[in-house]
CSV table of C-alpha atoms and ligand atoms in Angstrom, one decimal:
chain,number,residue,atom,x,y,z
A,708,UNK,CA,0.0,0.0,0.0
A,709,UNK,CA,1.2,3.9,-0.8
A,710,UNK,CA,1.9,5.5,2.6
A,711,UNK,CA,-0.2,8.4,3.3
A,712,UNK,CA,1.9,12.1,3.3
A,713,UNK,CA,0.4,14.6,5.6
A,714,UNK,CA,2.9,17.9,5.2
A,715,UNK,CA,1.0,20.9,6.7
A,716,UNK,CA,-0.7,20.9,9.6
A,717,UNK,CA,-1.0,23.1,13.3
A,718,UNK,CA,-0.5,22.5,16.7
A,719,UNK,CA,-0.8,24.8,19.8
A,720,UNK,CA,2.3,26.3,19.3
A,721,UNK,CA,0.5,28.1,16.7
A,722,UNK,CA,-3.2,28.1,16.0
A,723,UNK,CA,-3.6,24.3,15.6
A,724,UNK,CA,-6.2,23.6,18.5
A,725,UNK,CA,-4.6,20.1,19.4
A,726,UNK,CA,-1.5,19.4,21.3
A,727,UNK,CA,1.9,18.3,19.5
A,728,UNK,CA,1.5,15.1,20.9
A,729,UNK,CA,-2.7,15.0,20.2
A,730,UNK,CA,-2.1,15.7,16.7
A,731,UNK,CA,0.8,12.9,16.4
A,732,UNK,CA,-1.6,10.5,18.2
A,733,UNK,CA,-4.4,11.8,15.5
A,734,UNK,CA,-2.6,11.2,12.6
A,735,UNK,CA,-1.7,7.7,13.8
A,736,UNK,CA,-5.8,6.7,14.2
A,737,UNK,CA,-5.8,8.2,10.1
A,738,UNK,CA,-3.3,6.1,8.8
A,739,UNK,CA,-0.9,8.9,8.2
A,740,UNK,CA,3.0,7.5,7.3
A,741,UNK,CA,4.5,10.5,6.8
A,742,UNK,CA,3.9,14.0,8.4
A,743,UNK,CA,5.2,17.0,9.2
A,744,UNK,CA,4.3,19.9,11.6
A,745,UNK,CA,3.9,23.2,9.8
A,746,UNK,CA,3.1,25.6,12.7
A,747,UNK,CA,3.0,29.0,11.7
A,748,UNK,CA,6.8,30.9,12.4
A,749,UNK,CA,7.6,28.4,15.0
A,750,UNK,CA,9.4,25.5,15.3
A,751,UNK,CA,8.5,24.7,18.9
A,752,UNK,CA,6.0,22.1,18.7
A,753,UNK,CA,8.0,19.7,17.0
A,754,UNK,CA,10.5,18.0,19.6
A,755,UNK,CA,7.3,16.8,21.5
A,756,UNK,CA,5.4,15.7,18.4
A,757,UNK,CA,8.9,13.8,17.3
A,758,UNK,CA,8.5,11.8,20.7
A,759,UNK,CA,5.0,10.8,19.7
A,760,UNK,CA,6.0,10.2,16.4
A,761,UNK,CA,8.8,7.8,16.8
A,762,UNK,CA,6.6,5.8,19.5
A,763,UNK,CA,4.4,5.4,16.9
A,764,UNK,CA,6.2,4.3,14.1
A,765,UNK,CA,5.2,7.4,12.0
A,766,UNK,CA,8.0,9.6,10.3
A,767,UNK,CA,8.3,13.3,11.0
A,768,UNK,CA,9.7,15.8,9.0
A,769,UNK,CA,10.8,18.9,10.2
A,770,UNK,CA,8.3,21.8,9.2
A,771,UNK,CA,7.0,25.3,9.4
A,772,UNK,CA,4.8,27.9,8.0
A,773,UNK,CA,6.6,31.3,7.3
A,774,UNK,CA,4.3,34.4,7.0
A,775,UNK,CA,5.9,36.7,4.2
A,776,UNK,CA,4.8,39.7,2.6
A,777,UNK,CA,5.0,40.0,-1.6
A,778,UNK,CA,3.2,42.8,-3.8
A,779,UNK,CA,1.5,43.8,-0.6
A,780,UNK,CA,-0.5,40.6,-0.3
A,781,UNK,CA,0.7,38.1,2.5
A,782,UNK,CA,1.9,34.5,1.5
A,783,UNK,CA,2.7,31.9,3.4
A,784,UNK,CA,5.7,29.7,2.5
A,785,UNK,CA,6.3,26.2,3.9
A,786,UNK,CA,9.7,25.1,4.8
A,787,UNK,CA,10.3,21.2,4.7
A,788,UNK,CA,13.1,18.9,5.9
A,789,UNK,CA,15.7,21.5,7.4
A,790,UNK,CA,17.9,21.5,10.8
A,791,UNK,CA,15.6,23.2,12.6
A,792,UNK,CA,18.5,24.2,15.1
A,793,UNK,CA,20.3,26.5,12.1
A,794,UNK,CA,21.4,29.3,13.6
A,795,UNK,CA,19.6,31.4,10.0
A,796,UNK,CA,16.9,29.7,11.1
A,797,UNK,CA,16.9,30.5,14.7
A,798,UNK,CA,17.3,34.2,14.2
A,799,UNK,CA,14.5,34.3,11.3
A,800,UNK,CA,11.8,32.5,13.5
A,801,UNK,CA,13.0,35.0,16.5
A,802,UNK,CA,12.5,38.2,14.0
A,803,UNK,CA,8.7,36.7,13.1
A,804,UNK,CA,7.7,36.1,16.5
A,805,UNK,CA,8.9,39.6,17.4
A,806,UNK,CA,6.9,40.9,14.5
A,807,UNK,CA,3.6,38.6,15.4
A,808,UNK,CA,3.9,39.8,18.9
A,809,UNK,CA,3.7,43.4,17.7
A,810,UNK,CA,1.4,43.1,15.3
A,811,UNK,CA,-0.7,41.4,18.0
A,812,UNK,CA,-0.7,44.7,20.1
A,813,UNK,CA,-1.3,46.3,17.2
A,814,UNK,CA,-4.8,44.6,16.5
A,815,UNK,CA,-5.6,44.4,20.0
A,816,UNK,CA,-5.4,48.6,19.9
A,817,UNK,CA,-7.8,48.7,16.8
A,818,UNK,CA,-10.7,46.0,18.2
A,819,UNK,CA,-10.3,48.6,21.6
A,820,UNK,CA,-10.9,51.1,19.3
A,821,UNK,CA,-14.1,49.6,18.5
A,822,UNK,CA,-15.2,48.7,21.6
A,823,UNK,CA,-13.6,45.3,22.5
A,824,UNK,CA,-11.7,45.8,26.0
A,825,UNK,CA,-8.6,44.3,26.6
A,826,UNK,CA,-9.0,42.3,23.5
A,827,UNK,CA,-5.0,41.9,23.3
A,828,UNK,CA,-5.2,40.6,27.2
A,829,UNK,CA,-7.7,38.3,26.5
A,830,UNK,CA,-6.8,36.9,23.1
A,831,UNK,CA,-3.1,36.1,25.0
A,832,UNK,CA,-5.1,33.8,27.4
A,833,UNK,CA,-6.1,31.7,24.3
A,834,UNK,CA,-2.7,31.1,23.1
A,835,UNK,CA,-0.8,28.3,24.1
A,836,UNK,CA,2.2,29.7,21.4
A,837,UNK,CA,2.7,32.1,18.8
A,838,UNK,CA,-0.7,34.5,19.1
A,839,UNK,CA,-2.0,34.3,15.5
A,840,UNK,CA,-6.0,36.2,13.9
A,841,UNK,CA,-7.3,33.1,14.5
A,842,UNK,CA,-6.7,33.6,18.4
A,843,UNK,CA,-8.7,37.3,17.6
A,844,UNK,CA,-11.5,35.5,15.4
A,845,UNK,CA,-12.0,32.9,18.2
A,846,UNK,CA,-12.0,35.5,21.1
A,847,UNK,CA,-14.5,37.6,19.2
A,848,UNK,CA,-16.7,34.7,18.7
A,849,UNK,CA,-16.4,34.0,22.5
A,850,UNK,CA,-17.8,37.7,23.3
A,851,UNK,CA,-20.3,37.4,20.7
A,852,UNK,CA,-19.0,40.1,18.9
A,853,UNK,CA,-19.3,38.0,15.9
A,854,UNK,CA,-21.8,34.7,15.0
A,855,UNK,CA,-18.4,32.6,14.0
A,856,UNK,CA,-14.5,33.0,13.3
A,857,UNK,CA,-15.5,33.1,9.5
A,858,UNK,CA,-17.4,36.4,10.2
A,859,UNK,CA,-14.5,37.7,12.7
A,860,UNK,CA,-12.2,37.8,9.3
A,861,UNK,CA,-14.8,39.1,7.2
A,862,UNK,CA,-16.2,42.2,9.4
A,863,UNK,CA,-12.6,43.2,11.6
A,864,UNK,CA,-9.6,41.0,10.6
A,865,UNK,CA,-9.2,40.7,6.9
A,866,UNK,CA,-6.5,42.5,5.0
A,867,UNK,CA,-8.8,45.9,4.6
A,868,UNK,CA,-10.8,45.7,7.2
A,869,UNK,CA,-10.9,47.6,10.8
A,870,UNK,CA,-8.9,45.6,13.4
A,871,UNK,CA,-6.5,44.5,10.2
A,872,UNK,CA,-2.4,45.5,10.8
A,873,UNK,CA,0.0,45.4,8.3
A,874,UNK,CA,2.9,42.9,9.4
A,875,UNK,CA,6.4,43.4,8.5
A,876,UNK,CA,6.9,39.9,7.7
A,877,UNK,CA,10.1,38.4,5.6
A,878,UNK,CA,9.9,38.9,1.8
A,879,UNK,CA,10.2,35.7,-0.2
A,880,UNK,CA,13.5,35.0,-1.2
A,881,UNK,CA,14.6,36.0,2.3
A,882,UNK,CA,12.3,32.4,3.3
A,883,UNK,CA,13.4,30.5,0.7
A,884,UNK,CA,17.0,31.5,1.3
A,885,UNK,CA,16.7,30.2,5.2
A,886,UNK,CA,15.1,27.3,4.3
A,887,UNK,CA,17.7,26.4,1.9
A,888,UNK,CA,20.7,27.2,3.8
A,889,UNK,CA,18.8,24.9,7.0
A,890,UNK,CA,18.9,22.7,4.2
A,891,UNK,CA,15.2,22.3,3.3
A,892,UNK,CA,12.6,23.0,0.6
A,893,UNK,CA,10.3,25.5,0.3
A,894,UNK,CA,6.9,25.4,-1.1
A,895,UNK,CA,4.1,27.9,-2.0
A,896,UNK,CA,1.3,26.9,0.8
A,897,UNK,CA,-2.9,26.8,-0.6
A,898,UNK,CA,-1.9,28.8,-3.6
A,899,UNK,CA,-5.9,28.7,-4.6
A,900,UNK,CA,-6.6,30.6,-1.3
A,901,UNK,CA,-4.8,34.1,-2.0
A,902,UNK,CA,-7.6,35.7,-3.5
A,903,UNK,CA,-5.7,36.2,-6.5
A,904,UNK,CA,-6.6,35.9,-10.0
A,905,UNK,CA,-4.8,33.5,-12.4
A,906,UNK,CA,-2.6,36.4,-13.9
A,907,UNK,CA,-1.5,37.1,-10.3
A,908,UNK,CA,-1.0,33.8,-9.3
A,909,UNK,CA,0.8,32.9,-11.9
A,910,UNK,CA,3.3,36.1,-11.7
A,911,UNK,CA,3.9,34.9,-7.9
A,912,UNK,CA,4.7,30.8,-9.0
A,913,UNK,CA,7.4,32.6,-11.6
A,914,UNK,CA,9.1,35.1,-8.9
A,915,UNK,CA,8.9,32.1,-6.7
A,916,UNK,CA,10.7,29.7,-9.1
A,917,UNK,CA,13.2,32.5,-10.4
A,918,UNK,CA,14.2,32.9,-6.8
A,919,UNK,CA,15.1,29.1,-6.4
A,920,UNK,CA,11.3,28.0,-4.9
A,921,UNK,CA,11.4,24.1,-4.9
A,922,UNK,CA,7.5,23.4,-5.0
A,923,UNK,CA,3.6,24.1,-4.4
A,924,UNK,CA,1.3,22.5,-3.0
A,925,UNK,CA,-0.9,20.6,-5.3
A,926,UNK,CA,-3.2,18.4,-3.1
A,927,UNK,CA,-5.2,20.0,0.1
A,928,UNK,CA,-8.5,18.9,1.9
A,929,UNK,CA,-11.6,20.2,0.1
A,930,UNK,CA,-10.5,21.0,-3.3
A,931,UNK,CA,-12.5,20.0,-6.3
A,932,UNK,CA,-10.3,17.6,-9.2
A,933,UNK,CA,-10.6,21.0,-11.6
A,934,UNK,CA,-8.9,23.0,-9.3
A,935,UNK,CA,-6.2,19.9,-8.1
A,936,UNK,CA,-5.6,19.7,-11.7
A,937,UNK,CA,-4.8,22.7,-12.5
A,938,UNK,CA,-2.1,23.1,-9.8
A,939,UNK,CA,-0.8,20.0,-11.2
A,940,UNK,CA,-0.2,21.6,-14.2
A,941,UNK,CA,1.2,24.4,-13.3
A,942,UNK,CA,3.7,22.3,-11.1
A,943,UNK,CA,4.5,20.8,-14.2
A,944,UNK,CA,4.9,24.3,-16.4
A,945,UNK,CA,7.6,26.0,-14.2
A,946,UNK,CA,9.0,22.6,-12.8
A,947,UNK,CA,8.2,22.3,-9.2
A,948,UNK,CA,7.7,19.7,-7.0
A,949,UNK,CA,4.3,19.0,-5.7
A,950,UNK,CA,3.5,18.6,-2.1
A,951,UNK,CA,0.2,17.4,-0.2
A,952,UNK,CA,-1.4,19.0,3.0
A,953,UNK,CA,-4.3,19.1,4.6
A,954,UNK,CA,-3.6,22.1,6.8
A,955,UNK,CA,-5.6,20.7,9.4
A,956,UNK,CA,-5.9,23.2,12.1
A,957,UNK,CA,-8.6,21.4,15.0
A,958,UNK,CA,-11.3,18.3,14.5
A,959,UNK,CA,-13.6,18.9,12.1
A,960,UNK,CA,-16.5,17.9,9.2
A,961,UNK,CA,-14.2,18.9,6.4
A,962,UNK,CA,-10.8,18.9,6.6
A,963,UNK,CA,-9.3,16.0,8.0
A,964,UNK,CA,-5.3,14.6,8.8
A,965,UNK,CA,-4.2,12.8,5.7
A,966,UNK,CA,-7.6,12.8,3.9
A,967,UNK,CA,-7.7,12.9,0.0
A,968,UNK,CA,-4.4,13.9,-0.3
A,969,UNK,CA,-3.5,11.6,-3.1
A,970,UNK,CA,-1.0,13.2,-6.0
A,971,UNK,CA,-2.2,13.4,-9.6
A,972,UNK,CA,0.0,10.7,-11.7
A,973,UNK,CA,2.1,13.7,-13.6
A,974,UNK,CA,3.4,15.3,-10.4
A,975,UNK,CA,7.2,14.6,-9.0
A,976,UNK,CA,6.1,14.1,-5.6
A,977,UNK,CA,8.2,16.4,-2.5
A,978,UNK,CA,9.5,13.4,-1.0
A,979,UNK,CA,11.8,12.3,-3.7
A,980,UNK,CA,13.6,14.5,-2.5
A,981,UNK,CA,13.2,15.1,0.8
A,982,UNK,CA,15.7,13.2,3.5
A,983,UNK,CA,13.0,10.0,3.4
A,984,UNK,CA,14.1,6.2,4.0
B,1412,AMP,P1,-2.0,35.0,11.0
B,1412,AMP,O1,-0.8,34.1,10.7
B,1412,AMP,O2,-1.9,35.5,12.4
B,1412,AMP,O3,-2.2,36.1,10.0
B,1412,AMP,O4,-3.3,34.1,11.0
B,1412,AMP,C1,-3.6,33.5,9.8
B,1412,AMP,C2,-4.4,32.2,10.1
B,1412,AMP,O5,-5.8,32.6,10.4
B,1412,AMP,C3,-4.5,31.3,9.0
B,1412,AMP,O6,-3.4,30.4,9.0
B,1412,AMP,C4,-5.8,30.6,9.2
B,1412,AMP,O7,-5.6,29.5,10.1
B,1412,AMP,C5,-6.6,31.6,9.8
B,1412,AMP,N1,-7.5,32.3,8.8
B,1412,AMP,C6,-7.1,33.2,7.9
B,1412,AMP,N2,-8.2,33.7,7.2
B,1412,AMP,C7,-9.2,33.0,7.6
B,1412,AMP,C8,-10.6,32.9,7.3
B,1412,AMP,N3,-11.1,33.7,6.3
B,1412,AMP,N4,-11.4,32.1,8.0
B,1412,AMP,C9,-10.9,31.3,8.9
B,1412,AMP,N5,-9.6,31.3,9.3
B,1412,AMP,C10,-8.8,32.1,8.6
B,1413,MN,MN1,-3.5,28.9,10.6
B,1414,MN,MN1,-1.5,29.2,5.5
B,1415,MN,MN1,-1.3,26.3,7.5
Protein backbone atom coordinates (compact mmCIF):
# COMPACT_ATOMS: atom_id res chain seq x y z
CA UNK A 1 0.00 0.00 0.00
CA UNK A 2 1.25 3.91 -0.82
CA UNK A 3 1.92 5.45 2.60
CA UNK A 4 -0.22 8.37 3.28
CA UNK A 5 1.86 12.13 3.25
CA UNK A 6 0.35 14.64 5.57
CA UNK A 7 2.87 17.87 5.17
CA UNK A 8 1.00 20.85 6.70
CA UNK A 9 -0.67 20.91 9.58
CA UNK A 10 -0.98 23.09 13.29
CA UNK A 11 -0.48 22.52 16.73
CA UNK A 12 -0.84 24.85 19.85
CA UNK A 13 2.30 26.31 19.33
CA UNK A 14 0.52 28.12 16.74
CA UNK A 15 -3.21 28.14 16.04
CA UNK A 16 -3.62 24.26 15.58
CA UNK A 17 -6.21 23.62 18.55
CA UNK A 18 -4.55 20.09 19.41
CA UNK A 19 -1.55 19.43 21.27
CA UNK A 20 1.89 18.30 19.55
CA UNK A 21 1.45 15.11 20.89
CA UNK A 22 -2.69 14.98 20.20
CA UNK A 23 -2.14 15.75 16.67
CA UNK A 24 0.85 12.92 16.41
CA UNK A 25 -1.60 10.54 18.18
CA UNK A 26 -4.44 11.76 15.52
CA UNK A 27 -2.61 11.19 12.60
CA UNK A 28 -1.75 7.70 13.75
CA UNK A 29 -5.84 6.74 14.21
CA UNK A 30 -5.81 8.18 10.14
CA UNK A 31 -3.25 6.11 8.84
CA UNK A 32 -0.90 8.89 8.23
CA UNK A 33 2.97 7.46 7.28
CA UNK A 34 4.50 10.47 6.84
CA UNK A 35 3.87 13.96 8.43
CA UNK A 36 5.23 17.02 9.24
CA UNK A 37 4.34 19.86 11.63
CA UNK A 38 3.90 23.17 9.81
CA UNK A 39 3.11 25.60 12.66
CA UNK A 40 2.98 28.96 11.72
CA UNK A 41 6.78 30.93 12.37
CA UNK A 42 7.55 28.38 14.96
CA UNK A 43 9.37 25.51 15.33
CA UNK A 44 8.47 24.73 18.94
CA UNK A 45 5.98 22.15 18.65
CA UNK A 46 8.03 19.69 17.04
CA UNK A 47 10.52 18.03 19.64
CA UNK A 48 7.27 16.82 21.47
CA UNK A 49 5.41 15.72 18.35
CA UNK A 50 8.91 13.81 17.28
CA UNK A 51 8.49 11.79 20.65
CA UNK A 52 5.04 10.82 19.71
CA UNK A 53 5.97 10.19 16.41
CA UNK A 54 8.78 7.81 16.78
CA UNK A 55 6.61 5.76 19.53
CA UNK A 56 4.44 5.44 16.90
CA UNK A 57 6.22 4.32 14.08
CA UNK A 58 5.19 7.38 12.03
CA UNK A 59 7.96 9.63 10.28
CA UNK A 60 8.31 13.30 11.03
CA UNK A 61 9.67 15.84 9.03
CA UNK A 62 10.80 18.86 10.17
CA UNK A 63 8.30 21.82 9.18
CA UNK A 64 7.02 25.34 9.42
CA UNK A 65 4.83 27.90 7.95
CA UNK A 66 6.59 31.30 7.28
CA UNK A 67 4.31 34.42 6.95
CA UNK A 68 5.86 36.68 4.24
CA UNK A 69 4.83 39.71 2.61
CA UNK A 70 4.99 39.98 -1.55
CA UNK A 71 3.21 42.80 -3.83
CA UNK A 72 1.55 43.78 -0.64
CA UNK A 73 -0.51 40.61 -0.34
CA UNK A 74 0.67 38.06 2.51
CA UNK A 75 1.92 34.55 1.47
CA UNK A 76 2.71 31.94 3.36
CA UNK A 77 5.74 29.68 2.49
CA UNK A 78 6.29 26.21 3.86
CA UNK A 79 9.68 25.14 4.76
CA UNK A 80 10.34 21.20 4.72
CA UNK A 81 13.13 18.88 5.86
CA UNK A 82 15.71 21.48 7.35
CA UNK A 83 17.93 21.48 10.82
CA UNK A 84 15.61 23.23 12.59
CA UNK A 85 18.55 24.18 15.14
CA UNK A 86 20.34 26.51 12.14
CA UNK A 87 21.43 29.31 13.58
CA UNK A 88 19.62 31.35 10.02
CA UNK A 89 16.92 29.66 11.12
CA UNK A 90 16.89 30.53 14.65
CA UNK A 91 17.29 34.19 14.23
CA UNK A 92 14.51 34.27 11.26
CA UNK A 93 11.84 32.53 13.54
CA UNK A 94 12.96 35.03 16.45
CA UNK A 95 12.46 38.22 13.98
CA UNK A 96 8.73 36.68 13.13
CA UNK A 97 7.67 36.14 16.46
CA UNK A 98 8.93 39.64 17.37
CA UNK A 99 6.88 40.89 14.51
CA UNK A 100 3.60 38.63 15.37
CA UNK A 101 3.86 39.84 18.87
CA UNK A 102 3.72 43.37 17.75
CA UNK A 103 1.40 43.11 15.33
CA UNK A 104 -0.67 41.39 17.95
CA UNK A 105 -0.69 44.65 20.12
CA UNK A 106 -1.27 46.35 17.18
CA UNK A 107 -4.76 44.55 16.49
CA UNK A 108 -5.64 44.43 19.98
CA UNK A 109 -5.37 48.58 19.86
CA UNK A 110 -7.85 48.66 16.80
CA UNK A 111 -10.67 46.03 18.23
CA UNK A 112 -10.33 48.62 21.56
CA UNK A 113 -10.94 51.13 19.33
CA UNK A 114 -14.05 49.60 18.48
CA UNK A 115 -15.21 48.74 21.60
CA UNK A 116 -13.61 45.32 22.49
CA UNK A 117 -11.71 45.77 26.01
CA UNK A 118 -8.63 44.31 26.60
CA UNK A 119 -8.95 42.29 23.49
CA UNK A 120 -4.99 41.89 23.30
CA UNK A 121 -5.25 40.60 27.20
CA UNK A 122 -7.68 38.32 26.51
CA UNK A 123 -6.78 36.93 23.08
CA UNK A 124 -3.13 36.08 25.00
CA UNK A 125 -5.12 33.79 27.41
CA UNK A 126 -6.14 31.72 24.27
CA UNK A 127 -2.66 31.06 23.12
CA UNK A 128 -0.78 28.26 24.09
CA UNK A 129 2.23 29.72 21.39
CA UNK A 130 2.66 32.11 18.78
CA UNK A 131 -0.75 34.49 19.08
CA UNK A 132 -2.03 34.31 15.50
CA UNK A 133 -6.05 36.17 13.89
CA UNK A 134 -7.28 33.08 14.45
CA UNK A 135 -6.72 33.58 18.42
CA UNK A 136 -8.71 37.32 17.58
CA UNK A 137 -11.55 35.47 15.39
CA UNK A 138 -12.05 32.93 18.21
CA UNK A 139 -11.97 35.46 21.09
CA UNK A 140 -14.54 37.57 19.19
CA UNK A 141 -16.67 34.74 18.71
CA UNK A 142 -16.39 34.03 22.48
CA UNK A 143 -17.84 37.66 23.34
CA UNK A 144 -20.33 37.41 20.72
CA UNK A 145 -19.04 40.11 18.95
CA UNK A 146 -19.30 38.04 15.88
CA UNK A 147 -21.79 34.69 15.00
CA UNK A 148 -18.44 32.58 14.01
CA UNK A 149 -14.55 33.02 13.28
CA UNK A 150 -15.52 33.10 9.47
CA UNK A 151 -17.38 36.39 10.16
CA UNK A 152 -14.46 37.68 12.74
CA UNK A 153 -12.25 37.79 9.31
CA UNK A 154 -14.83 39.09 7.21
CA UNK A 155 -16.16 42.22 9.36
CA UNK A 156 -12.60 43.16 11.57
CA UNK A 157 -9.61 40.99 10.60
CA UNK A 158 -9.17 40.72 6.94
CA UNK A 159 -6.53 42.47 5.02
CA UNK A 160 -8.75 45.86 4.56
CA UNK A 161 -10.79 45.71 7.19
CA UNK A 162 -10.93 47.64 10.78
CA UNK A 163 -8.91 45.65 13.36
CA UNK A 164 -6.47 44.51 10.21
CA UNK A 165 -2.41 45.48 10.81
CA UNK A 166 0.02 45.38 8.30
CA UNK A 167 2.88 42.91 9.36
CA UNK A 168 6.35 43.38 8.54
CA UNK A 169 6.93 39.88 7.68
CA UNK A 170 10.09 38.40 5.65
CA UNK A 171 9.89 38.92 1.82
CA UNK A 172 10.16 35.65 -0.24
CA UNK A 173 13.51 34.99 -1.24
CA UNK A 174 14.60 35.96 2.32
CA UNK A 175 12.29 32.37 3.30
CA UNK A 176 13.43 30.54 0.66
CA UNK A 177 17.00 31.54 1.32
CA UNK A 178 16.69 30.19 5.17
CA UNK A 179 15.14 27.27 4.29
CA UNK A 180 17.65 26.36 1.86
CA UNK A 181 20.70 27.19 3.79
CA UNK A 182 18.84 24.85 7.00
CA UNK A 183 18.93 22.66 4.21
CA UNK A 184 15.22 22.30 3.29
CA UNK A 185 12.61 22.98 0.62
CA UNK A 186 10.28 25.54 0.35
CA UNK A 187 6.92 25.44 -1.14
CA UNK A 188 4.12 27.87 -2.02
CA UNK A 189 1.34 26.90 0.77
CA UNK A 190 -2.90 26.78 -0.59
CA UNK A 191 -1.88 28.78 -3.55
CA UNK A 192 -5.92 28.74 -4.58
CA UNK A 193 -6.59 30.60 -1.28
CA UNK A 194 -4.78 34.08 -1.98
CA UNK A 195 -7.57 35.67 -3.53
CA UNK A 196 -5.74 36.18 -6.50
CA UNK A 197 -6.63 35.91 -10.03
CA UNK A 198 -4.76 33.46 -12.43
CA UNK A 199 -2.64 36.43 -13.91
CA UNK A 200 -1.46 37.09 -10.31
CA UNK A 201 -1.01 33.76 -9.26
CA UNK A 202 0.78 32.92 -11.92
CA UNK A 203 3.25 36.10 -11.70
CA UNK A 204 3.94 34.90 -7.87
CA UNK A 205 4.71 30.78 -8.98
CA UNK A 206 7.38 32.56 -11.61
CA UNK A 207 9.07 35.09 -8.93
CA UNK A 208 8.86 32.07 -6.72
CA UNK A 209 10.68 29.72 -9.12
CA UNK A 210 13.19 32.53 -10.42
CA UNK A 211 14.23 32.90 -6.83
CA UNK A 212 15.07 29.09 -6.38
CA UNK A 213 11.33 28.05 -4.91
CA UNK A 214 11.36 24.14 -4.91
CA UNK A 215 7.48 23.41 -4.99
CA UNK A 216 3.63 24.06 -4.40
CA UNK A 217 1.26 22.51 -2.99
CA UNK A 218 -0.87 20.62 -5.33
CA UNK A 219 -3.22 18.43 -3.10
CA UNK A 220 -5.23 19.97 0.14
CA UNK A 221 -8.46 18.91 1.89
CA UNK A 222 -11.63 20.18 0.12
CA UNK A 223 -10.47 20.98 -3.28
CA UNK A 224 -12.50 20.03 -6.26
CA UNK A 225 -10.34 17.60 -9.23
CA UNK A 226 -10.62 21.04 -11.63
CA UNK A 227 -8.91 22.98 -9.31
CA UNK A 228 -6.19 19.93 -8.14
CA UNK A 229 -5.61 19.73 -11.74
CA UNK A 230 -4.84 22.75 -12.49
CA UNK A 231 -2.06 23.11 -9.81
CA UNK A 232 -0.77 19.97 -11.22
CA UNK A 233 -0.17 21.61 -14.23
CA UNK A 234 1.18 24.39 -13.26
CA UNK A 235 3.72 22.29 -11.06
CA UNK A 236 4.54 20.82 -14.18
CA UNK A 237 4.91 24.31 -16.38
CA UNK A 238 7.60 26.02 -14.17
CA UNK A 239 8.97 22.56 -12.81
CA UNK A 240 8.19 22.28 -9.18
CA UNK A 241 7.70 19.72 -7.01
CA UNK A 242 4.32 19.00 -5.65
CA UNK A 243 3.53 18.61 -2.06
CA UNK A 244 0.18 17.42 -0.20
CA UNK A 245 -1.37 18.95 3.00
CA UNK A 246 -4.30 19.06 4.59
CA UNK A 247 -3.62 22.10 6.75
CA UNK A 248 -5.60 20.69 9.44
CA UNK A 249 -5.94 23.18 12.07
CA UNK A 250 -8.63 21.36 14.97
CA UNK A 251 -11.29 18.28 14.50
CA UNK A 252 -13.61 18.91 12.13
CA UNK A 253 -16.47 17.89 9.22
CA UNK A 254 -14.19 18.89 6.39
CA UNK A 255 -10.75 18.91 6.57
CA UNK A 256 -9.25 15.98 8.02
CA UNK A 257 -5.34 14.65 8.78
CA UNK A 258 -4.25 12.81 5.71
CA UNK A 259 -7.64 12.76 3.95
CA UNK A 260 -7.68 12.86 0.00
CA UNK A 261 -4.44 13.87 -0.29
CA UNK A 262 -3.52 11.61 -3.13
CA UNK A 263 -1.01 13.21 -5.98
CA UNK A 264 -2.15 13.38 -9.58
CA UNK A 265 0.00 10.72 -11.70
CA UNK A 266 2.14 13.68 -13.59
CA UNK A 267 3.43 15.28 -10.43
CA UNK A 268 7.20 14.62 -8.98
CA UNK A 269 6.07 14.06 -5.58
CA UNK A 270 8.25 16.44 -2.53
CA UNK A 271 9.47 13.41 -1.03
CA UNK A 272 11.82 12.33 -3.72
CA UNK A 273 13.58 14.49 -2.46
CA UNK A 274 13.20 15.08 0.78
CA UNK A 275 15.67 13.20 3.51
CA UNK A 276 12.99 10.03 3.36
CA UNK A 277 14.07 6.25 4.05
P1 LIG B 1 -1.96 35.02 11.01
O1 LIG B 1 -0.80 34.11 10.67
O2 LIG B 1 -1.91 35.52 12.42
O3 LIG B 1 -2.17 36.10 10.01
O4 LIG B 1 -3.26 34.11 10.99
C1 LIG B 1 -3.59 33.47 9.82
C2 LIG B 1 -4.43 32.23 10.15
O5 LIG B 1 -5.77 32.62 10.37
C3 LIG B 1 -4.46 31.27 8.98
O6 LIG B 1 -3.41 30.36 9.05
C4 LIG B 1 -5.77 30.57 9.18
O7 LIG B 1 -5.62 29.53 10.10
C5 LIG B 1 -6.64 31.64 9.80
N1 LIG B 1 -7.48 32.31 8.78
C6 LIG B 1 -7.10 33.25 7.89
N2 LIG B 1 -8.16 33.66 7.15
C7 LIG B 1 -9.23 32.97 7.60
C8 LIG B 1 -10.61 32.94 7.27
N3 LIG B 1 -11.11 33.72 6.32
N4 LIG B 1 -11.39 32.11 7.96
C9 LIG B 1 -10.91 31.32 8.93
N5 LIG B 1 -9.64 31.29 9.29
C10 LIG B 1 -8.79 32.10 8.64
MN1 LIG C 1 -3.47 28.85 10.58
MN1 LIG D 1 -1.46 29.22 5.51
MN1 LIG E 1 -1.33 26.34 7.48
Amino acid sequence: MTPIYDLHCHSNASDGMLTPTELVLRAKEKNVNVMALTDHDTVQGIDEARKQAEQLGIQLINGVEISTNWENKGIHIVGLGFDKTHPKMTALLEKQAQVRFQRAKDIGAKLEKIGVQNAFEETQKLADGEVTRAHYARYLVSIGKVANVQQAFKKYLMQGKSAFVKADWVDIPMAINVIHQAGGLAIIAHPLRYNMTTKWLKKLITDFKNWGGDGIEVSGCGQTKDQRQLIARWANEYQLLASVGSDFHFPCAWIELGKSLELPENCQPIWEKLMII
